[in-house]
Coordinates of C-alpha atoms and ligand atoms in Angstrom, one line a residue:
Chain A
X229 CA 81.1 65.8 145.3
X230 CA 77.5 64.9 144.8
X231 CA 76.9 61.7 143.0
X232 CA 73.7 60.1 141.8
X233 CA 73.7 56.4 141.2
X234 CA 70.9 54.8 139.2
X235 CA 69.9 51.5 140.7
X236 CA 67.6 48.9 139.2
X237 CA 66.4 45.5 140.4
X238 CA 66.9 42.4 138.2
X239 CA 66.2 38.7 138.7
X240 CA 69.1 36.9 140.3
X241 CA 71.5 35.6 137.6
X242 CA 70.6 32.0 138.2
X243 CA 66.8 32.6 137.8
X244 CA 64.8 30.4 135.4
X245 CA 63.3 32.7 132.8
X246 CA 59.6 32.0 132.0
X247 CA 56.7 34.1 130.9
X248 CA 53.0 34.1 131.8
X249 CA 49.7 35.8 130.6
X250 CA 50.2 34.6 127.0
X251 CA 53.9 35.3 127.1
X252 CA 53.4 39.0 127.8
X253 CA 54.7 39.1 131.4
X254 CA 57.8 37.8 133.2
X255 CA 57.0 35.0 135.5
X256 CA 58.1 36.2 139.0
X257 CA 57.2 33.0 140.7
X258 CA 60.1 31.9 142.9
X259 CA 62.4 34.6 141.4
X260 CA 64.9 36.3 143.8
X261 CA 65.7 39.9 142.9
X262 CA 69.0 41.5 143.3
X263 CA 70.5 44.9 142.5
X264 CA 71.7 44.9 138.9
X265 CA 75.4 43.8 139.2
X266 CA 76.8 46.7 137.1
X267 CA 74.9 49.2 139.3
X268 CA 76.0 47.6 142.5
X269 CA 79.4 46.2 142.1
X270 CA 80.8 48.9 139.9
X271 CA 78.8 52.2 139.8
X272 CA 77.8 52.3 143.4
X273 CA 81.0 51.0 144.9
X274 CA 83.1 53.4 142.9
X275 CA 80.8 56.3 143.9
X276 CA 81.3 55.4 147.5
X277 CA 85.1 55.1 147.1
X278 CA 85.3 58.6 145.6
X279 CA 83.1 60.1 148.3
X280 CA 85.0 58.3 151.1
X281 CA 88.3 59.7 149.7
X282 CA 87.2 63.3 148.8
X283 CA 83.9 64.0 150.7
X284 CA 80.4 64.4 149.4
X285 CA 77.4 62.2 149.2
X286 CA 76.0 59.3 147.2
X287 CA 72.2 59.2 146.5
X288 CA 70.6 56.3 144.7
X289 CA 67.6 56.7 142.4
X290 CA 65.3 54.0 141.2
X291 CA 62.2 54.2 139.0
X292 CA 60.0 51.5 140.4
X293 CA 57.3 50.3 142.8
X294 CA 57.5 49.3 146.5
X295 CA 58.7 45.9 145.2
X296 CA 62.0 47.6 144.6
X297 CA 62.5 48.7 148.2
X298 CA 64.4 45.6 149.4
X299 CA 67.0 46.1 146.6
X300 CA 67.2 49.8 147.4
X301 CA 67.8 49.0 151.1
X302 CA 70.7 46.7 149.9
X303 CA 72.3 49.7 148.2
X304 CA 71.9 51.7 151.4
X305 CA 73.4 48.9 153.4
X306 CA 76.5 49.0 151.1
X307 CA 76.8 52.6 152.0
X308 CA 74.7 55.1 149.9
X309 CA 73.7 58.1 152.0
X310 CA 70.1 58.2 150.9
X311 CA 67.8 56.9 148.2
X312 CA 65.1 58.2 145.9
X313 CA 62.4 56.1 144.4
X314 CA 60.2 57.5 141.6
X315 CA 57.0 55.7 142.2
X316 CA 56.0 54.1 138.9
X317 CA 56.4 50.9 136.9
X318 CA 59.5 51.4 134.7
X319 CA 57.5 51.1 131.5
X320 CA 60.1 52.0 128.9
X321 CA 63.6 53.4 128.8
X322 CA 62.6 56.9 127.8
X323 CA 60.0 57.0 130.6
X324 CA 62.6 55.9 133.1
X325 CA 65.3 58.3 131.7
X326 CA 62.8 61.2 131.8
X327 CA 62.0 60.6 135.5
X328 CA 65.7 60.3 136.5
X329 CA 66.6 63.5 134.5
X330 CA 63.7 65.5 135.9
X331 CA 64.9 64.7 139.4
X332 CA 68.6 65.3 138.6
X333 CA 67.8 68.7 137.0
X334 CA 66.7 70.0 140.4
X335 CA 69.7 68.7 142.4
X336 CA 73.0 69.7 140.7
X337 CA 74.9 66.4 140.8
X338 CA 78.5 66.4 139.8
X339 CA 78.3 62.8 138.4
X340 CA 75.3 60.7 137.4
X341 CA 76.3 57.0 137.3
X342 CA 74.4 54.1 135.7
X343 CA 75.4 50.5 135.1
X344 CA 76.5 49.4 131.7
X345 CA 73.2 47.7 131.1
X346 CA 70.5 45.9 133.1
X347 CA 70.9 42.1 132.9
X348 CA 67.2 41.6 132.2
X349 CA 66.4 44.3 129.7
X350 CA 70.0 44.6 128.3
X351 CA 69.1 48.0 126.9
X352 CA 72.2 50.0 127.6
X353 CA 70.0 53.0 127.0
X354 CA 69.3 54.9 130.2
X355 CA 72.7 56.5 130.7
X356 CA 72.8 57.9 127.2
X357 CA 69.2 59.1 127.3
X358 CA 69.6 60.8 130.7
X359 CA 72.8 62.5 129.5
X360 CA 70.9 64.0 126.5
X361 CA 68.0 65.1 128.7
X362 CA 70.5 66.8 131.1
X363 CA 72.6 68.1 128.2
X364 CA 75.7 66.5 129.7
X365 CA 78.5 64.5 128.1
X366 CA 78.2 60.8 128.5
X367 CA 81.2 58.5 129.1
X368 CA 79.9 55.1 128.1
X369 CA 81.2 51.7 129.2
X370 CA 83.8 53.1 131.6
X371 CA 86.0 50.6 133.4
X372 CA 88.0 53.2 135.4
X373 CA 87.1 56.5 137.0
X374 CA 89.4 58.9 138.9
X375 CA 88.7 62.4 140.0
X376 CA 91.2 65.2 140.7
X377 CA 89.7 68.5 141.6
X378 CA 86.9 69.0 139.0
X379 CA 88.3 66.9 136.3
X380 CA 87.6 63.2 135.9
X381 CA 89.8 60.8 134.0
X382 CA 88.2 57.7 132.7
X383 CA 89.0 54.6 130.7
X384 CA 86.2 53.3 128.4
X385 CA 85.7 50.6 125.9
X386 CA 85.5 51.9 122.3
X387 CA 85.6 50.0 119.0
X388 CA 89.3 50.3 118.6
X389 CA 90.4 49.5 122.2
X390 CA 90.4 51.3 125.5
X391 CA 90.2 55.0 125.4
X392 CA 91.5 57.3 128.1
X393 CA 89.4 60.4 128.3
X394 CA 89.0 63.5 130.5
X395 CA 85.8 65.3 131.3
X396 CA 84.7 68.1 133.5
X397 CA 81.8 68.0 135.9
X398 CA 79.0 67.5 135.5
X399 CA 78.8 64.3 133.4
X400 CA 77.0 61.0 133.1
X401 CA 78.9 57.7 133.1
X402 CA 77.9 54.1 132.6
X403 CA 80.0 51.6 134.6
X404 CA 81.3 48.3 133.3
X405 CA 83.4 45.6 134.8
X406 CA 86.7 46.7 136.4
X407 CA 85.6 50.1 137.8
X408 CA 85.5 48.7 141.4
X409 CA 85.4 45.5 143.4
X410 CA 82.2 44.1 144.8
X411 CA 81.5 45.0 148.4
X412 CA 79.5 42.7 150.7
X413 CA 77.4 44.8 153.2
X414 CA 78.2 44.2 156.8
X415 CA 75.8 43.9 159.8
X416 CA 76.3 47.6 160.7
X417 CA 75.5 48.7 157.2
X418 CA 72.4 46.6 157.1
X419 CA 71.2 48.0 160.5
X420 CA 72.0 51.6 159.4
X421 CA 70.2 51.1 156.1
X422 CA 66.9 50.7 157.9
X423 CA 66.9 54.3 159.1
X424 CA 68.4 56.0 156.1
X425 CA 66.0 58.2 154.1
X426 CA 64.2 56.6 151.2
X427 CA 62.3 59.5 149.5
X428 CA 59.3 58.3 147.4
X429 CA 58.4 60.8 144.8
X430 CA 55.4 60.6 142.4
X431 CA 56.3 60.2 138.7
X432 CA 55.9 62.8 136.0
X433 CA 53.6 62.1 133.1
X434 CA 55.4 60.7 130.1
X435 CA 53.9 58.4 127.5
X436 CA 56.1 55.4 126.7
X437 CA 57.6 55.4 123.2
X438 CA 58.0 51.6 123.1
X439 CA 56.4 48.6 124.6
X440 CA 56.9 44.9 124.6
X441 CA 54.3 43.0 122.7
X442 CA 55.3 39.6 123.9
X443 CA 58.2 37.4 124.9
X444 CA 59.6 34.2 123.5
X445 CA 62.1 31.6 124.7
X446 CA 64.7 30.7 122.1
X447 CA 64.2 27.4 120.5
X448 CA 66.0 24.8 122.5
X449 CA 69.0 23.0 121.2
X450 CA 68.0 19.7 119.5
X451 CA 70.6 17.8 121.4
X452 CA 74.3 17.5 121.4
X453 CA 76.1 15.3 118.9
X454 CA 79.1 13.6 120.6
X455 CA 82.3 13.0 118.8
X456 CA 85.3 10.9 119.8
X457 CA 88.4 12.9 120.7
X458 CA 90.2 11.0 118.1
X459 CA 87.8 12.0 115.3
X460 CA 88.5 15.7 115.0
X461 CA 88.5 15.4 111.2
X462 CA 84.9 14.3 111.4
X463 CA 84.1 17.4 113.6
X464 CA 85.6 19.7 111.0
X465 CA 83.7 17.9 108.3
X466 CA 80.4 18.4 110.2
X467 CA 81.2 22.1 110.9
X468 CA 81.8 22.5 107.2
X469 CA 79.1 20.4 105.6
X470 CA 76.4 20.0 108.2
X471 CA 76.3 23.3 110.0
X472 CA 78.2 25.3 107.4
X473 CA 80.0 27.6 109.8
X474 CA 83.5 27.1 108.4
Chain B
X160 CA 60.3 55.8 103.2
X161 CA 63.5 57.7 104.0
X162 CA 66.1 55.8 106.1
X163 CA 69.2 57.2 107.6
X164 CA 72.0 54.8 108.4
X165 CA 75.0 55.9 110.5
X166 CA 78.2 53.9 110.1
X167 CA 81.9 54.3 111.1
X168 CA 84.5 53.4 108.5
X169 CA 88.1 52.6 108.4
X170 CA 90.1 51.4 105.5
X171 CA 87.5 48.7 104.8
X172 CA 83.8 48.4 104.9
X173 CA 83.1 46.6 108.1
X174 CA 80.6 43.8 108.4
X175 CA 78.7 45.9 110.9
X176 CA 78.4 48.7 108.3
X177 CA 77.2 46.2 105.7
X178 CA 74.6 44.8 108.1
X179 CA 73.3 48.3 109.0
X180 CA 73.0 49.3 105.3
X181 CA 71.3 46.0 104.4
X182 CA 68.9 46.6 107.3
X183 CA 68.2 50.1 106.1
X184 CA 67.6 49.0 102.5
X185 CA 64.9 46.7 103.7
X186 CA 63.1 49.6 105.3
X187 CA 63.3 52.2 102.5
X188 CA 65.6 54.4 100.5
X189 CA 68.9 54.7 102.3
X190 CA 71.1 57.7 103.0
X191 CA 74.3 56.7 104.8
X192 CA 76.2 59.2 106.9
X193 CA 79.7 58.7 108.1
X194 CA 82.8 60.8 109.1
X195 CA 86.5 60.8 108.9
X196 CA 88.7 60.0 105.9
X197 CA 87.8 56.7 104.6
X198 CA 89.0 56.3 101.0
X199 CA 86.6 56.7 98.1
X200 CA 86.5 53.1 97.1
X201 CA 85.3 52.2 100.6
X202 CA 82.6 54.9 100.4
X203 CA 81.4 53.8 97.0
X204 CA 81.3 50.1 98.1
X205 CA 78.4 51.0 100.3
X206 CA 76.3 51.4 97.1
X207 CA 76.7 47.7 96.6
X208 CA 74.5 47.2 99.7
X209 CA 71.9 49.7 98.8
X210 CA 73.2 53.2 99.9
X211 CA 71.7 55.7 97.5
X212 CA 73.2 58.8 99.1
X213 CA 76.4 58.9 101.0
X214 CA 77.3 61.9 103.1
X215 CA 80.7 62.2 104.6
X216 CA 81.8 64.6 107.3
X217 CA 85.5 64.5 106.5
X218 CA 86.9 67.0 109.0
X219 CA 85.2 65.2 111.9
X220 CA 87.6 62.8 113.4
X221 CA 86.6 61.9 116.9
X222 CA 83.7 60.0 118.2
X223 CA 82.4 62.4 120.7
X224 CA 78.9 61.4 121.7
X225 CA 77.3 64.9 121.7
X226 CA 78.8 65.8 118.4
X227 CA 77.8 62.5 116.7
X228 CA 74.3 62.9 118.2
X229 CA 74.0 66.3 116.6
X230 CA 75.4 65.0 113.3
X231 CA 72.8 62.2 113.2
X232 CA 69.9 64.4 114.2
X233 CA 70.7 67.1 111.7
X234 CA 71.1 64.6 108.9
X235 CA 67.8 62.9 109.9
X236 CA 66.0 66.3 109.7
X237 CA 67.5 67.0 106.2
X238 CA 66.5 63.6 104.9
X239 CA 63.2 63.6 106.6
X240 CA 64.2 60.1 107.9
X241 CA 61.5 58.0 109.4
X242 CA 64.1 55.4 110.4
X243 CA 67.5 55.9 111.9
X244 CA 69.6 52.7 111.8
X245 CA 72.9 52.2 113.6
X246 CA 75.0 49.3 114.9
X247 CA 74.7 48.3 118.5
X248 CA 78.5 48.6 119.0
X249 CA 80.3 50.7 121.5
X250 CA 79.6 53.9 119.5
X251 CA 76.1 52.9 118.9
X252 CA 75.5 52.3 122.6
X253 CA 76.7 55.8 123.4
X254 CA 74.9 57.6 120.6
X255 CA 71.8 55.7 119.6
X256 CA 69.7 56.3 122.8
X257 CA 71.0 59.8 122.9
X258 CA 69.7 60.5 119.5
X259 CA 66.4 58.9 120.4
X260 CA 66.0 61.1 123.6
X261 CA 66.9 64.2 121.6
X262 CA 64.0 63.8 119.1
X263 CA 61.8 61.8 121.5
X264 CA 61.8 58.8 119.2
X265 CA 61.4 55.2 120.4
X266 CA 64.6 53.3 120.5
X267 CA 65.1 49.6 119.8
X268 CA 68.4 48.6 121.4
X269 CA 69.9 45.5 119.9
X270 CA 67.4 44.5 117.2
X271 CA 68.0 41.0 115.9
X272 CA 65.3 40.9 113.1
X273 CA 63.7 43.0 110.5
X274 CA 60.2 44.2 111.4
X275 CA 57.5 41.7 111.7
X276 CA 54.5 41.9 109.5
X277 CA 52.2 43.7 111.8
X278 CA 50.3 47.0 111.9
X279 CA 52.7 48.6 114.2
X280 CA 56.5 48.5 113.8
X281 CA 57.7 45.5 115.9
X282 CA 61.1 43.9 115.9
X283 CA 62.8 41.3 118.1
X284 CA 65.6 41.9 120.5
X285 CA 67.5 39.7 123.0
X286 CA 66.5 40.2 126.6
X287 CA 67.4 38.4 129.9
X288 CA 71.0 38.2 128.6
X289 CA 70.0 36.1 125.7
X290 CA 67.8 33.8 127.6
X291 CA 64.7 35.2 126.0
X292 CA 63.5 37.3 123.0
X293 CA 61.2 40.3 123.3
X294 CA 59.0 41.7 120.5
X295 CA 59.4 45.5 120.9
X296 CA 56.8 47.8 119.3
X297 CA 57.8 51.4 118.6
X298 CA 54.9 53.9 118.8
X299 CA 56.6 57.1 117.7
X300 CA 56.7 58.3 114.1
X301 CA 60.5 58.3 113.9
X302 CA 62.2 55.1 115.1
X303 CA 65.8 54.6 116.1
X304 CA 67.0 51.1 115.6
X305 CA 70.4 49.8 116.9
X306 CA 71.1 46.4 115.4
X307 CA 73.0 43.7 117.2
X308 CA 76.2 42.7 115.4
X309 CA 76.0 39.3 113.5
X310 CA 72.2 39.2 113.5
X311 CA 71.5 40.4 110.0
X312 CA 73.0 38.8 107.0
X313 CA 74.5 41.5 104.7
X314 CA 73.0 41.3 101.2
X315 CA 74.4 42.9 98.1
X316 CA 71.8 45.1 96.4
X317 CA 73.5 47.5 94.1
X318 CA 72.0 50.9 93.5
X319 CA 73.3 54.1 91.9
X320 CA 74.8 56.1 94.6
X321 CA 76.3 59.6 95.0
X322 CA 78.9 60.7 97.5
X323 CA 78.9 64.2 98.9
X324 CA 80.4 66.2 101.7
X325 CA 78.5 67.1 104.8
X326 CA 79.7 70.1 106.8
X327 CA 77.7 71.9 109.5
X328 CA 78.3 73.3 112.9
X329 CA 77.8 70.4 115.3
X330 CA 79.0 72.1 118.5
X331 CA 82.0 71.0 120.5
X332 CA 82.5 67.7 122.2
X333 CA 83.1 67.9 125.9
X334 CA 85.0 64.7 126.3
X335 CA 88.7 65.1 125.7
X336 CA 90.3 62.0 124.3
X337 CA 93.8 61.6 125.8
X338 CA 95.0 58.2 124.6
X339 CA 93.9 55.0 123.0
X340 CA 95.2 51.6 124.1
X341 CA 94.5 49.6 121.0
X342 CA 93.2 46.0 121.3
X343 CA 95.7 44.9 118.8
X344 CA 95.0 43.3 115.5
X345 CA 92.3 40.8 114.8
X346 CA 88.6 41.0 114.8
X347 CA 87.0 42.4 117.9
X348 CA 84.9 39.9 119.9
X349 CA 81.5 41.4 119.3
X350 CA 82.0 41.3 115.5
X351 CA 83.8 37.9 115.3
X352 CA 82.1 35.1 113.4
X353 CA 84.3 32.5 114.8
X354 CA 85.4 32.4 118.5
X355 CA 87.6 30.0 120.4
X356 CA 87.2 30.3 124.2
X357 CA 88.7 28.6 127.2
X358 CA 88.2 28.5 130.9
X359 CA 89.7 27.3 134.2
X360 CA 90.1 23.9 132.7
X361 CA 93.2 25.2 131.0
X362 CA 94.9 25.4 134.4
X363 CA 97.1 28.4 133.7
X364 CA 98.0 31.3 131.4
X365 CA 101.0 29.5 130.1
X366 CA 98.8 26.9 128.4
X367 CA 96.9 29.3 126.2
X368 CA 99.2 28.6 123.2
X369 CA 97.0 25.7 122.2
X370 CA 93.9 28.0 122.3
X371 CA 95.6 30.6 120.2
X372 CA 96.9 28.1 117.7
X373 CA 93.4 26.8 117.1
X374 CA 92.1 30.4 116.8
X375 CA 94.8 31.3 114.4
X376 CA 94.2 28.4 112.0
X377 CA 90.5 29.1 112.1
X378 CA 90.9 32.9 111.8
X379 CA 88.9 33.1 115.0
X380 CA 89.0 35.6 117.9
X381 CA 89.8 34.3 121.4
X382 CA 87.6 34.6 124.5
X383 CA 87.5 33.3 128.0
X384 CA 85.3 32.7 131.1
X385 CA 85.1 35.2 133.8
X386 CA 87.3 33.6 136.5
X387 CA 90.1 33.4 133.9
X388 CA 89.9 37.2 133.4
X389 CA 89.5 37.9 137.1
X390 CA 92.7 36.0 138.0
X391 CA 94.5 37.8 135.2
X392 CA 95.2 34.8 133.0
X393 CA 93.6 36.7 130.1
X394 CA 92.7 40.3 129.4
X395 CA 89.4 41.6 130.7
X396 CA 88.1 42.4 127.2
X397 CA 88.1 38.6 126.4
X398 CA 85.6 37.8 129.2
X399 CA 82.3 36.7 127.8
X400 CA 79.0 36.1 129.6
X401 CA 76.5 37.9 131.7
X402 CA 79.0 40.4 133.1
X403 CA 81.3 40.4 130.2
X404 CA 80.8 40.7 126.5
X405 CA 77.7 39.1 124.9
X406 CA 78.5 37.6 121.6
X407 CA 76.6 35.7 118.8
X408 CA 79.2 34.3 116.5
X409 CA 78.5 31.6 113.9
X410 CA 80.8 29.2 115.8
X411 CA 81.7 29.2 119.5
X412 CA 84.3 26.6 120.6
X413 CA 84.5 26.3 124.4
X414 CA 87.3 24.3 126.0
X415 CA 87.6 23.7 129.8
X416 CA 84.5 25.8 130.5
X417 CA 81.8 24.3 132.7
X418 CA 78.9 26.3 131.2
X419 CA 77.6 28.1 134.2
X420 CA 74.3 29.9 133.5
X421 CA 76.1 33.3 133.7
X422 CA 78.6 32.2 131.1
X423 CA 75.8 30.8 128.8
X424 CA 74.0 34.1 129.0
X425 CA 76.7 35.7 126.9
X426 CA 77.2 33.0 124.3
X427 CA 73.9 31.2 123.8
X428 CA 73.1 33.4 120.8
X429 CA 75.9 31.6 119.0
X430 CA 74.7 29.6 115.9
X431 CA 76.8 26.5 116.6
X432 CA 78.5 25.6 119.9
X433 CA 81.3 23.1 120.3
X434 CA 82.1 22.0 123.8
X435 CA 85.3 20.3 124.9
X436 CA 85.3 19.1 128.5
X437 CA 86.7 16.1 130.5
X438 CA 83.5 16.0 132.5
X439 CA 80.6 14.3 130.7
X440 CA 78.3 16.0 133.3
X441 CA 79.4 19.5 132.5
X442 CA 76.3 21.6 132.0
X443 CA 77.7 23.2 128.9
X444 CA 76.9 20.0 126.9
X445 CA 73.2 20.7 127.3
X446 CA 73.7 23.9 125.3
X447 CA 76.1 22.4 122.8
X448 CA 75.6 21.3 119.2
X449 CA 78.7 19.2 119.2
X450 CA 80.5 17.8 122.2
X451 CA 83.8 16.2 122.7
X452 CA 84.3 14.5 126.1
X453 CA 88.1 14.7 126.4
X454 CA 91.1 16.5 127.6
X455 CA 91.5 20.0 126.1
X456 CA 95.3 19.5 126.1
X457 CA 94.9 16.7 123.7
X458 CA 91.7 17.7 121.8
X459 CA 92.7 21.3 120.9
X460 CA 95.9 20.4 119.1
X461 CA 94.1 17.6 117.2
X462 CA 91.4 20.0 116.2
X463 CA 94.0 22.5 115.1
X464 CA 95.6 19.8 112.9
X465 CA 92.3 18.8 111.5
X466 CA 91.4 22.4 110.6
X467 CA 94.8 22.9 109.0
X468 CA 94.3 19.8 106.9
X469 CA 90.9 20.9 105.9
X470 CA 92.2 24.4 104.9
X471 CA 94.9 23.0 102.8
X472 CA 92.5 20.6 101.1
X473 CA 90.3 23.6 100.2
X474 CA 92.9 25.4 98.0
Ligands
FAD622 C1 76.5 37.5 139.1 C2 77.5 36.6 138.4 C3 77.9 36.9 137.2 C4 78.8 36.1 136.5 N1 79.1 36.4 135.2 C5 79.9 35.6 134.5 C6 80.3 35.9 133.1 O1 79.9 36.9 132.6 N2 81.0 35.0 132.4 C7 81.5 33.8 133.0 O2 82.1 33.0 132.3 N3 81.2 33.5 134.3 C8 80.4 34.4 135.0 N4 80.1 34.1 136.4 C9 80.8 32.9 137.0 C10 80.2 31.6 136.6 O3 79.1 31.4 137.6 C11 81.2 30.5 136.7 O4 81.8 30.4 138.0 C12 82.3 30.5 135.6 O5 81.7 30.7 134.4 C13 83.1 29.3 135.7 O6 84.2 29.4 134.8 P1 84.9 28.1 134.2 O7 83.9 27.3 133.4 O8 86.1 28.6 133.4 O9 85.5 27.4 135.4 P2 85.0 26.1 136.2 O10 83.6 26.2 136.6 O11 86.0 25.8 137.2 O12 85.0 25.0 135.1 C14 86.2 24.4 134.5 C15 85.7 23.3 133.6 O13 86.9 22.7 132.9 C16 86.8 21.3 132.9 N5 88.1 20.8 132.7 C17 89.1 20.7 133.7 N6 90.2 20.2 133.1 C18 90.0 20.0 131.8 C19 90.7 19.6 130.7 N7 92.0 19.2 130.9 N8 90.2 19.5 129.5 C20 88.9 19.9 129.3 N9 88.1 20.3 130.3 C21 88.6 20.4 131.5 C22 86.0 21.0 134.1 O14 85.4 19.7 133.9 C23 85.1 22.1 134.3 O15 83.8 21.8 133.7 C24 79.3 34.9 137.1 C25 78.8 34.6 138.4 C26 78.0 35.4 139.1 C27 77.5 35.0 140.4
AMP623 N1 64.1 51.5 136.7 C1 65.3 52.0 136.8 N2 65.5 52.9 137.8 C2 66.7 53.5 137.9 N3 67.8 53.2 137.2 C3 67.6 52.3 136.2 C4 66.4 51.7 135.9 N4 66.5 50.8 134.9 C5 67.8 51.0 134.5 N5 68.5 51.9 135.3 C6 69.9 52.3 135.2 O1 70.3 52.3 133.8 C7 71.3 51.4 133.5 C8 71.1 50.8 132.1 O2 69.9 50.2 132.0 P1 69.3 49.7 130.6 O3 69.3 50.9 129.7 O4 67.9 49.3 130.9 O5 70.1 48.6 130.2 C9 71.2 50.4 134.6 O6 72.4 49.7 134.8 C10 70.8 51.2 135.8 O7 71.9 51.9 136.3

């Protein structure tokens, strides 16, 4: 089984979010980057489990600059066999998807995995776009993935509940919570990661279809109005008359 | 300007569908496409929100991403649509970007506003898990816009509408649906306008009765913090936050939740937040509109009683 896992770097979940250059750029000052949790905890770990049980290899792919290399090494330390970095700023989702798809087209992967969404951009776009560009079915928001011979059985979130689906190779899947348990890399993994191959490939031309004009922080709360635990009627009154939500 | 709106229907016109049609109506003249066997009165109700043409693919019954993508793309070609609007729900997440990639159109995922008045098409979306807003500009001629549930107020705007059948070869879906484990009744979290949520402060799953009682008297959906789902006190689909569901209800009531930044990330789009916590230092109070420093075991039942009294005074 050959699995490709799409990995992106995101600011650590506790990062302060600020913007610079007239609110057009994310302020990286003091920000720690991590592998996007959905990519690492769920997609990558499940890919490794499948390959450990049934043989094969796990390659990670990242569209990014050398600033992404430390997070890519982290994925290698957790156990991926090798890594690919398409050397470009990830300017928009279609651009990123096109790069990933162009690489995957040459390699015959059985499964292409992404996270459910990146926690910075929250697009939930790349998996679906890559699947279209590869003409593969896309199992979105999967919380479970099992493989028996060439057929995968998955559980995924749909409007009405949790759907159990079957799909043949090859396919694209986006991983949400529940697909696997987080793994902490050990010392041996970290040492091994230093010598695992990280192939840097130039990007293909692709004009972005969208761009971010500027960012804005949501207006801060004006302050909390405290109520006595004995005055719940007053709270209900405020919810009805002041904030008009009930 | 021709606008194509894709909606999923059941026996009732969902709020998400009304939002999508309202959004479309603001952009131009709306054709709505849908599939399955929704009754005629539900179909015609879409005219109340501005749907001029309504196309139904009756024999299509399964949401298979490739088939739905072909459906939307074919209908968009037929209507010469410049905008394709859908809801950023589970189906929208699987299909919206797929449609965009197929026709090389720019995709806005999770729009929270109508376009700004500017030369180029620009709308706002939530980024950094709700900690910031991005103004996204789309450069392509055709634009695919997936709108975040609960961010556009549905507006009635009656037009003359016609209903017709749509039938074309859409190819075969390659995902076989084996089973559906329904979530049960009630409004799914992402669509809920009222949410009652609780965390580790509730001490154990056996204590959730008081949470459910409050939710029931409000007509709210229940949610929880991540540790509570992780230790199995509550089902995973109730977990809100950075790694769970992101919601933006009108009212979010949080009891026994500390308000960690990862939790806030999924709920800070809520219009009004009520926090109930014994610890006056709990970080959640900083994000709250109303705070009650007190024991959830006492406050929740009192709040339920107050809601019940209020409800009976309303009729
Ligand atoms: C990468 C990452 C992602 C994460 N994603 C999420 C996420 O998506 N969602 C999420 O929720 N968390 C997430 N977390 C976890 C988060 O950091 C917190 O640990 C978690 O939200 C805490 O849950 P809690 O508030 O229920 O529990 P606690 O932090 O234990 O808080 C319990 C609260 O209850 C109060 N309390 C106790 N007794 C009572 C009582 N009788 N009445 C009233 N109040 C009482 C206490 O004062 C305390 O404030 C994430 C963490 C990481 C590192
Ligand atoms: N720059 C990138 N390089 C590789 N994979 C990415 C990149 N950005 C996003 N992804 C993958 O696509 C998923 C969804 O991202 P998004 O559509 O941005 O929410 C992520 O969880 C990753 O698996």
